[in-house]
Short mmCIF file of C-alpha atoms in Angstrom, two decimals:
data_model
loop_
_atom_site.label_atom_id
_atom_site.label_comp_id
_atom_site.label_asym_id
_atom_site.label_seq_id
_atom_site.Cartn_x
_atom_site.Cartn_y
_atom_site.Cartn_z
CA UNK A 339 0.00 0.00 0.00
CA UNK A 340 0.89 3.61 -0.86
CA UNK A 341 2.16 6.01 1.30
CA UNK A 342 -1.01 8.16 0.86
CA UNK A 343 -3.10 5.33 0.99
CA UNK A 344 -1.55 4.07 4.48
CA UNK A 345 -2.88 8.05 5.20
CA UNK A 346 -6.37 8.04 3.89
CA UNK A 347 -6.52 4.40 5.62
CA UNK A 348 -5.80 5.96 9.04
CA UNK A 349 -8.20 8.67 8.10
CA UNK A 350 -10.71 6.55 7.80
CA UNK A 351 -10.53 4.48 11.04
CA UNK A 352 -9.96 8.00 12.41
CA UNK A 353 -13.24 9.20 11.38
CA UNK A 354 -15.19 5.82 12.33
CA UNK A 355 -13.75 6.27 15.96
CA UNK A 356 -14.54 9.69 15.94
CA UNK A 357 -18.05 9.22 14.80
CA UNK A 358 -18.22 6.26 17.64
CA UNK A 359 -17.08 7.90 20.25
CA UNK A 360 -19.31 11.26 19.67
CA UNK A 361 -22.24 8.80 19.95
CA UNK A 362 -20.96 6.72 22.95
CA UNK A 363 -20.58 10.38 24.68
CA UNK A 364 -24.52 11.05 23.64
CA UNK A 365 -25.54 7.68 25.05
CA UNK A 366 -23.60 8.43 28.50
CA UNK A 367 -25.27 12.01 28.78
CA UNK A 368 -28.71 10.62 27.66
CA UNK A 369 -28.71 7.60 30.55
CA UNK A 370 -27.56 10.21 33.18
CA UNK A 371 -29.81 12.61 33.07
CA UNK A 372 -32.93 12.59 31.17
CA UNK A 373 -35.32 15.46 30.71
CA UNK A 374 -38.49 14.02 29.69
CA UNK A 375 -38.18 12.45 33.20
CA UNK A 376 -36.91 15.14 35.05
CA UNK A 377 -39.89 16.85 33.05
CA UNK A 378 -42.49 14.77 33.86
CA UNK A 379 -41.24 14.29 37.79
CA UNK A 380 -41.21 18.19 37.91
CA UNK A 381 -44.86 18.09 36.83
CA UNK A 382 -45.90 15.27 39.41
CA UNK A 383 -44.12 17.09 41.99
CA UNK A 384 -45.97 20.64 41.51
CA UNK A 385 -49.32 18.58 40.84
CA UNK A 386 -48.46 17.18 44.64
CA UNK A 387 -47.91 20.30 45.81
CA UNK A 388 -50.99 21.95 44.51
CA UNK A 389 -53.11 19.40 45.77
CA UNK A 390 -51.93 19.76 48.93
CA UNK A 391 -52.90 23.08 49.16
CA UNK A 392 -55.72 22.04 47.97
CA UNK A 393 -56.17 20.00 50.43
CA UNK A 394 -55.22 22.07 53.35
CA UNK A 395 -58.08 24.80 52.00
CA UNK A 396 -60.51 22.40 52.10
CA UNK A 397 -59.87 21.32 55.58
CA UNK A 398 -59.84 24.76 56.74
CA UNK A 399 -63.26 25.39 54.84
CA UNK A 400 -64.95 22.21 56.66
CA UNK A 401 -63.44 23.40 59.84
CA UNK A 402 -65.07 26.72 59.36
CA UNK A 403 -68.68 26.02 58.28
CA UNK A 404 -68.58 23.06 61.89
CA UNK A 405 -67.62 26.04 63.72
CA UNK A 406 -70.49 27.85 62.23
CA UNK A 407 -72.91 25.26 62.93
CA UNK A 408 -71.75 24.82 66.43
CA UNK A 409 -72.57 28.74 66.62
CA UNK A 410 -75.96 28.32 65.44
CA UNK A 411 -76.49 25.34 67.55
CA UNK A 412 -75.69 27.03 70.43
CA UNK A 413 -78.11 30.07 69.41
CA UNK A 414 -81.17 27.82 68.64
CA UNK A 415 -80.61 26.33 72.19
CA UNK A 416 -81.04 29.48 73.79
CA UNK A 417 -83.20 30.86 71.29
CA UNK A 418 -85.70 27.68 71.85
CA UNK A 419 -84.79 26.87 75.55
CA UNK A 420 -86.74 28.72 77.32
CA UNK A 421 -83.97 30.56 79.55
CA UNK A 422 -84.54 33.89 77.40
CA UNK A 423 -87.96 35.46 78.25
CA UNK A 424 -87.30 39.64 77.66
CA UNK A 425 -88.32 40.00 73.90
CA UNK A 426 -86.00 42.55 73.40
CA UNK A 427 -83.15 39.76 73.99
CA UNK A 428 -85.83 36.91 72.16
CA UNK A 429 -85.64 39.32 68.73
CA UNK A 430 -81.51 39.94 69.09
CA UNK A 431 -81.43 36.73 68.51
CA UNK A 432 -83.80 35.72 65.90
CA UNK A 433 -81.29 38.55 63.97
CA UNK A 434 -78.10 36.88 65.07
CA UNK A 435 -80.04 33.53 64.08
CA UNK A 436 -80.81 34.78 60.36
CA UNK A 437 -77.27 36.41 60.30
CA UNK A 438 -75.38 33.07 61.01
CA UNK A 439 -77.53 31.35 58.67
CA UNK A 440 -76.37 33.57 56.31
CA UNK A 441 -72.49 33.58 56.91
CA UNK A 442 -73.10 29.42 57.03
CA UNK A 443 -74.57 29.58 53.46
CA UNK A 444 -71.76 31.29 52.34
CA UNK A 445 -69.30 28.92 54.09
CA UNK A 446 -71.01 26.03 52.40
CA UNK A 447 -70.70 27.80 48.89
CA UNK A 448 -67.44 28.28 49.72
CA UNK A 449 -66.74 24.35 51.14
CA UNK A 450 -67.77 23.35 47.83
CA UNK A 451 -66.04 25.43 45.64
CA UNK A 452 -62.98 24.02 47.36
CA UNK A 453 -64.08 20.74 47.51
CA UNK A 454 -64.50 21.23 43.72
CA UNK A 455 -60.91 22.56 43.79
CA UNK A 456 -59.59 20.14 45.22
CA UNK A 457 -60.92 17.07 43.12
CA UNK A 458 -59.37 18.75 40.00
CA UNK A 459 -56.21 18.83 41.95
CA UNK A 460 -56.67 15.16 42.85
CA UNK A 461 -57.28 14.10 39.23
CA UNK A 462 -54.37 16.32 37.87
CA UNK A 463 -52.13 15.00 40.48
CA UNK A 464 -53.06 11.22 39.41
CA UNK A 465 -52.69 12.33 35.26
CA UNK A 466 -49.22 13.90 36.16
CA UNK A 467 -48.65 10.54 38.36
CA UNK A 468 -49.24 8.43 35.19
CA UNK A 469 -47.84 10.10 32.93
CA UNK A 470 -44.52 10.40 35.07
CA UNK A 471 -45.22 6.34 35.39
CA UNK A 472 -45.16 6.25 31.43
CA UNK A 473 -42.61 8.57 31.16
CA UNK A 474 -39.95 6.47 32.96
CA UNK A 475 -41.37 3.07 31.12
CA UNK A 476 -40.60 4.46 27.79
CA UNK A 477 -36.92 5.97 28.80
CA UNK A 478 -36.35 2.89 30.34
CA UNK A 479 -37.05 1.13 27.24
CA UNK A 480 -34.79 3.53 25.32
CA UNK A 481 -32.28 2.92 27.76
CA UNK A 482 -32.13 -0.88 27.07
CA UNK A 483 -32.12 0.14 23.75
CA UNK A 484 -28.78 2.68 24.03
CA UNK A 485 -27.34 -0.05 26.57
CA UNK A 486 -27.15 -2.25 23.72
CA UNK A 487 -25.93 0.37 21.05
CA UNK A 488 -23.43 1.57 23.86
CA UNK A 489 -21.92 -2.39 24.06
CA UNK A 490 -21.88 -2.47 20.07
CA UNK A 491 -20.05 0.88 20.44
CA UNK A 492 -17.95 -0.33 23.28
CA UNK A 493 -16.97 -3.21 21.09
CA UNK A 494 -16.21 -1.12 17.34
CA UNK A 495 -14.02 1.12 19.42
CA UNK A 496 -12.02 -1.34 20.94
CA UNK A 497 -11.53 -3.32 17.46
CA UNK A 498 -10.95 0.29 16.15
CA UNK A 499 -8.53 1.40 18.32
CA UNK A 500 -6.46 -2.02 17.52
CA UNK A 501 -6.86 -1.65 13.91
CA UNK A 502 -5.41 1.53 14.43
CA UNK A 503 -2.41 0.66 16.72
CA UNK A 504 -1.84 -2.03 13.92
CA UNK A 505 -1.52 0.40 10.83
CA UNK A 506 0.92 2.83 12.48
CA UNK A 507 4.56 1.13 12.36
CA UNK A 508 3.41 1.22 8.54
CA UNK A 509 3.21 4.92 8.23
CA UNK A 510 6.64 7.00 7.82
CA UNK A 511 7.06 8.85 11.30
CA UNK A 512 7.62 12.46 9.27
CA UNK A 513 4.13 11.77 7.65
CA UNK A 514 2.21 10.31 10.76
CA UNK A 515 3.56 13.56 12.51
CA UNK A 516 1.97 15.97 9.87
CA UNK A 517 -1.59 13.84 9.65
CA UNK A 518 -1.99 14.28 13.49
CA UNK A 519 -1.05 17.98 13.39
CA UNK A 520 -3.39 18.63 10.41
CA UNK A 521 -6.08 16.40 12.36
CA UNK A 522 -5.71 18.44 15.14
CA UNK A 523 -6.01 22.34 13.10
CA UNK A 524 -8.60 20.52 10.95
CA UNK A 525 -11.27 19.26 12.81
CA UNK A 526 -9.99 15.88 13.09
CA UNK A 527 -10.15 16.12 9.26
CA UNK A 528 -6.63 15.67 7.78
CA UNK A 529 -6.92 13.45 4.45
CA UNK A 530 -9.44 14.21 1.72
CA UNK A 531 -10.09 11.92 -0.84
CA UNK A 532 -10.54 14.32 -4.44
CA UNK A 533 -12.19 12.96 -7.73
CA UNK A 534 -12.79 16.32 -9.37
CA UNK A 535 -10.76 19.64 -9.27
CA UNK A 536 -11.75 21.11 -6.25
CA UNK A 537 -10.55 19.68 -2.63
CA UNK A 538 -14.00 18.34 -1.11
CA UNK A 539 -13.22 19.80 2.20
CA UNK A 540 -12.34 23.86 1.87
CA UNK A 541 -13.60 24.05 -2.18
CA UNK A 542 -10.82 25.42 -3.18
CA UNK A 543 -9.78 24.73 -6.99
CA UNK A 544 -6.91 22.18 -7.35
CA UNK A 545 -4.22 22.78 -10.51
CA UNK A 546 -3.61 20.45 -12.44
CA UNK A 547 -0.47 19.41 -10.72
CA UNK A 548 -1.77 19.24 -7.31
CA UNK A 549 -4.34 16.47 -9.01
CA UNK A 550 -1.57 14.45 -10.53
CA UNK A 551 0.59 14.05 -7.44
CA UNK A 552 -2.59 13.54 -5.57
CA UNK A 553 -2.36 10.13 -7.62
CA UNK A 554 1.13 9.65 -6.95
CA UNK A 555 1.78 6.27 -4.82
CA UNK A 556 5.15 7.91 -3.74
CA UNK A 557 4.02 11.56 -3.73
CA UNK A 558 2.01 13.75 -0.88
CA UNK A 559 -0.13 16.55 -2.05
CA UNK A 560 -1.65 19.01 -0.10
CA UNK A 561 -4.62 21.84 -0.88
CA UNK A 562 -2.94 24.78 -0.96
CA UNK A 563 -5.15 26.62 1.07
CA UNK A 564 -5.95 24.69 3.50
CA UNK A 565 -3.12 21.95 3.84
CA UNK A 566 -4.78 19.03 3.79
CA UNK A 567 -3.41 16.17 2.42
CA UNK A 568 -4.95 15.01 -0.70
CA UNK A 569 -5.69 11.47 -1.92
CA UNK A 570 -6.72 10.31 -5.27
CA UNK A 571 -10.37 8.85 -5.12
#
């Protein structure tokens, strides 16, 4: 094999590990922290919290319409027991009777709007609840999914990295020196393969020269403006 072959050959084990290891790096960020689930658990948790508000109001409510009735109670006992004779005292409180009746209406409206309240918070607490159930079902079916592709991965790199480790006694040390400095200005991009007249990876228009040493098994040519090394297709 050609010296410029040996260099596009790297290249292209290069690029398979790169492309590898981008995606093993995705598949390690993805199983650590999700955010459909931290999403979903976000919603379940506020749902929580507004039902327990909820919940607390509606406690409060049913606490205040007993204490009303216990008022009333206690006024029809000494309205109706017999212990209050002046009528003066008898008509105060028939007034304060009406009157509590009154404020207990309005505490009842007032239970049951909160009671109302707090069933909606119920039922969005148990949709948040299920959906944070489903949520975590389908990652973790994903997850077995990128467990797998992350052992596949696990695997190609390894068998990668060997291939690699294999090929580089065969390139000249002056050569392998320039690929890993041009893969390192280049975006990990160092050898370009060209079929036209242009270099694939800048555009830049090749002479006519640069194209025939670009075939050259003995020969290295680079893009003139931006030094890659260039490889007959």
């Amino acid at each position: 094999m050609s010296e410029p072959a040996r260099l596009h050959a790297l290249q292209q084990l290069d690029l398979r590990l790169d492309a590898a290891r981008a995606r093993l790096a995705e598949i390690e960020l993805a199983l650590s922290q999700n955010a459909e689930v931290q999403a979903a658990q976000g919603a379940a948790d506020a749902a929580k919290a507004a039902q327990h508000e909820q919940h607390t109001a509606l406690r409060n409510a049913e606490a205040e319409v007993q204490a009303q009735q216990q008022k009333i109670a206690n006024n029809q006992r000494t309205l109706y027991g017999g212990s209050v004779t002046n009528p003066k005292e008898l008509e105060d409180l028939q007034n304060e009777a009406a009157a509590l009746s009154r404020h207990l209406g309005a505490l009842e409206e007032r239970q049951l709007e909160t009671m109302m309240a707090f069933e909606e918070a119920e039922a969005s607490l148990a949709s948040a609840q299920t959906s944070l159930e489903d949520t975590r079902a389908r990652v973790a079916d994903q997850n077995r999914a990128m467990t797998e592709e992350q052992k596949v991965l696990l695997t190609e790199v390894a068998e990668l990295e060997s291939d690699r480790e294999d090929s580089l006694p065969e390139v000249a040390a002056e050569m392998l020196a320039l690929y890993q400095e041009l893969r390192g200005s280049r975006a990990g991009l160092a050898v370009v393969a060209i079929s036209g007249n242009e270099c694939p990876a800048c555009g830049a228009t090749l002479s006519a020269a640069q194209a025939q040493v670009s075939r050259s098994p003995t020969q290295i040519a680079r893009c003139a403006d931006c030094g890659r090394i260039l490889v007959s297709a």
